[in-house]
Structures are given as structure tokens and as C-alpha cells.
Amino acid sequence: MAVPKRKLSKARKNKRRSNVWKLSMPALSKCTQCGDFKTPHRVCKNCGYYNGRQVINMEAEA
């Protein structure tokens, strides 16, 4: 087995892992009813529609 001869410093270890901080942008799609942006495969928070039918009655919630 390969074993390191010397201990890696914290700075060297952290430099190697430095590209982990980048976050990917969340996927967004337009709602077919109201045109507002929403996450895919979720009920629209603006109008309450999912897949062309009303799932949540937004007038009753407000």
C-alpha cells in the first residue's frame, strides 16, 4: 500500500478541496398556468396548479 511520507498541511489539503464550494443553480421551469418560475415536478406556489390541474385552492388558503 502506498503511504504518505509526510503529513499534508491543512493549507495544502484545503487547496485540493477548494473547488467544492461552487453551488449549482437550482433548475427552474415556467408554470403553464401563470407563467411564474417554479421548481420542476412541484406544485406552483403562485397559483396551486400541477400538471395542468389545480391541486391547491389558493383562494381558500389566503
CSV table of C-alpha atoms in Angstrom, one decimal:
chain,number,residue,atom,x,y,z
A,1,MET,CA,0.0,0.0,0.0
A,2,ALA,CA,1.1,3.5,-0.7
A,3,VAL,CA,1.6,5.5,2.4
A,4,PRO,CA,2.4,9.2,2.5
A,5,LYS,CA,6.0,10.0,3.8
A,6,ARG,CA,5.0,13.3,5.4
A,7,LYS,CA,1.8,14.8,6.8
A,8,LEU,CA,-0.1,17.1,4.4
A,9,SER,CA,-0.6,20.6,5.8
A,10,LYS,CA,-4.1,22.0,6.3
A,11,ALA,CA,-3.5,24.6,3.6
A,12,ARG,CA,-2.4,22.0,1.1
A,13,LYS,CA,-5.4,19.8,1.9
A,14,ASN,CA,-7.8,22.7,1.7
A,15,LYS,CA,-6.4,23.9,-1.6
A,16,ARG,CA,-7.1,20.5,-3.1
A,17,ARG,CA,-10.7,20.6,-1.9
A,18,SER,CA,-11.2,24.2,-2.9
A,19,ASN,CA,-13.5,23.6,-5.9
A,20,VAL,CA,-16.2,22.1,-3.7
A,21,TRP,CA,-17.6,25.5,-2.7
A,22,LYS,CA,-19.3,26.1,-6.1
A,23,LEU,CA,-23.0,25.6,-5.9
A,24,SER,CA,-25.1,24.7,-8.9
A,25,MET,CA,-28.1,26.9,-9.7
A,26,PRO,CA,-31.5,25.3,-9.0
A,27,ALA,CA,-33.4,24.1,-12.0
A,28,LEU,CA,-36.4,26.3,-12.8
A,29,SER,CA,-39.3,25.9,-15.2
A,30,LYS,CA,-42.2,28.1,-16.1
A,31,CYS,CA,-45.6,27.3,-14.8
A,32,THR,CA,-48.0,26.6,-17.6
A,33,GLN,CA,-50.9,28.4,-15.9
A,34,CYS,CA,-49.5,31.6,-14.5
A,35,GLY,CA,-46.0,31.8,-16.2
A,36,ASP,CA,-44.2,32.1,-12.8
A,37,PHE,CA,-40.9,30.3,-12.3
A,38,LYS,CA,-41.2,27.1,-10.2
A,39,THR,CA,-39.1,24.0,-9.5
A,40,PRO,CA,-39.9,21.1,-11.8
A,41,HIS,CA,-42.2,18.4,-10.6
A,42,ARG,CA,-43.6,20.6,-7.8
A,43,VAL,CA,-46.9,22.4,-7.3
A,44,CYS,CA,-46.7,26.1,-8.3
A,45,LYS,CA,-46.6,28.2,-5.1
A,46,ASN,CA,-48.2,31.1,-7.0
A,47,CYS,CA,-51.4,29.5,-8.5
A,48,GLY,CA,-51.5,26.0,-7.0
A,49,TYR,CA,-51.5,24.1,-10.3
A,50,TYR,CA,-49.5,21.0,-11.1
A,51,ASN,CA,-49.6,19.1,-14.4
A,52,GLY,CA,-52.4,21.2,-15.8
A,53,ARG,CA,-54.9,20.7,-12.9
A,54,GLN,CA,-55.5,22.6,-9.7
A,55,VAL,CA,-54.1,20.8,-6.7
A,56,ILE,CA,-54.2,23.5,-4.0
A,57,ASN,CA,-57.0,26.1,-3.9
A,58,MET,CA,-55.1,29.3,-3.4
A,59,GLU,CA,-58.2,31.5,-2.7
A,60,ALA,CA,-59.1,29.3,0.3
A,61,GLU,CA,-55.5,29.4,1.6
A,62,ALA,CA,-55.3,33.2,1.5
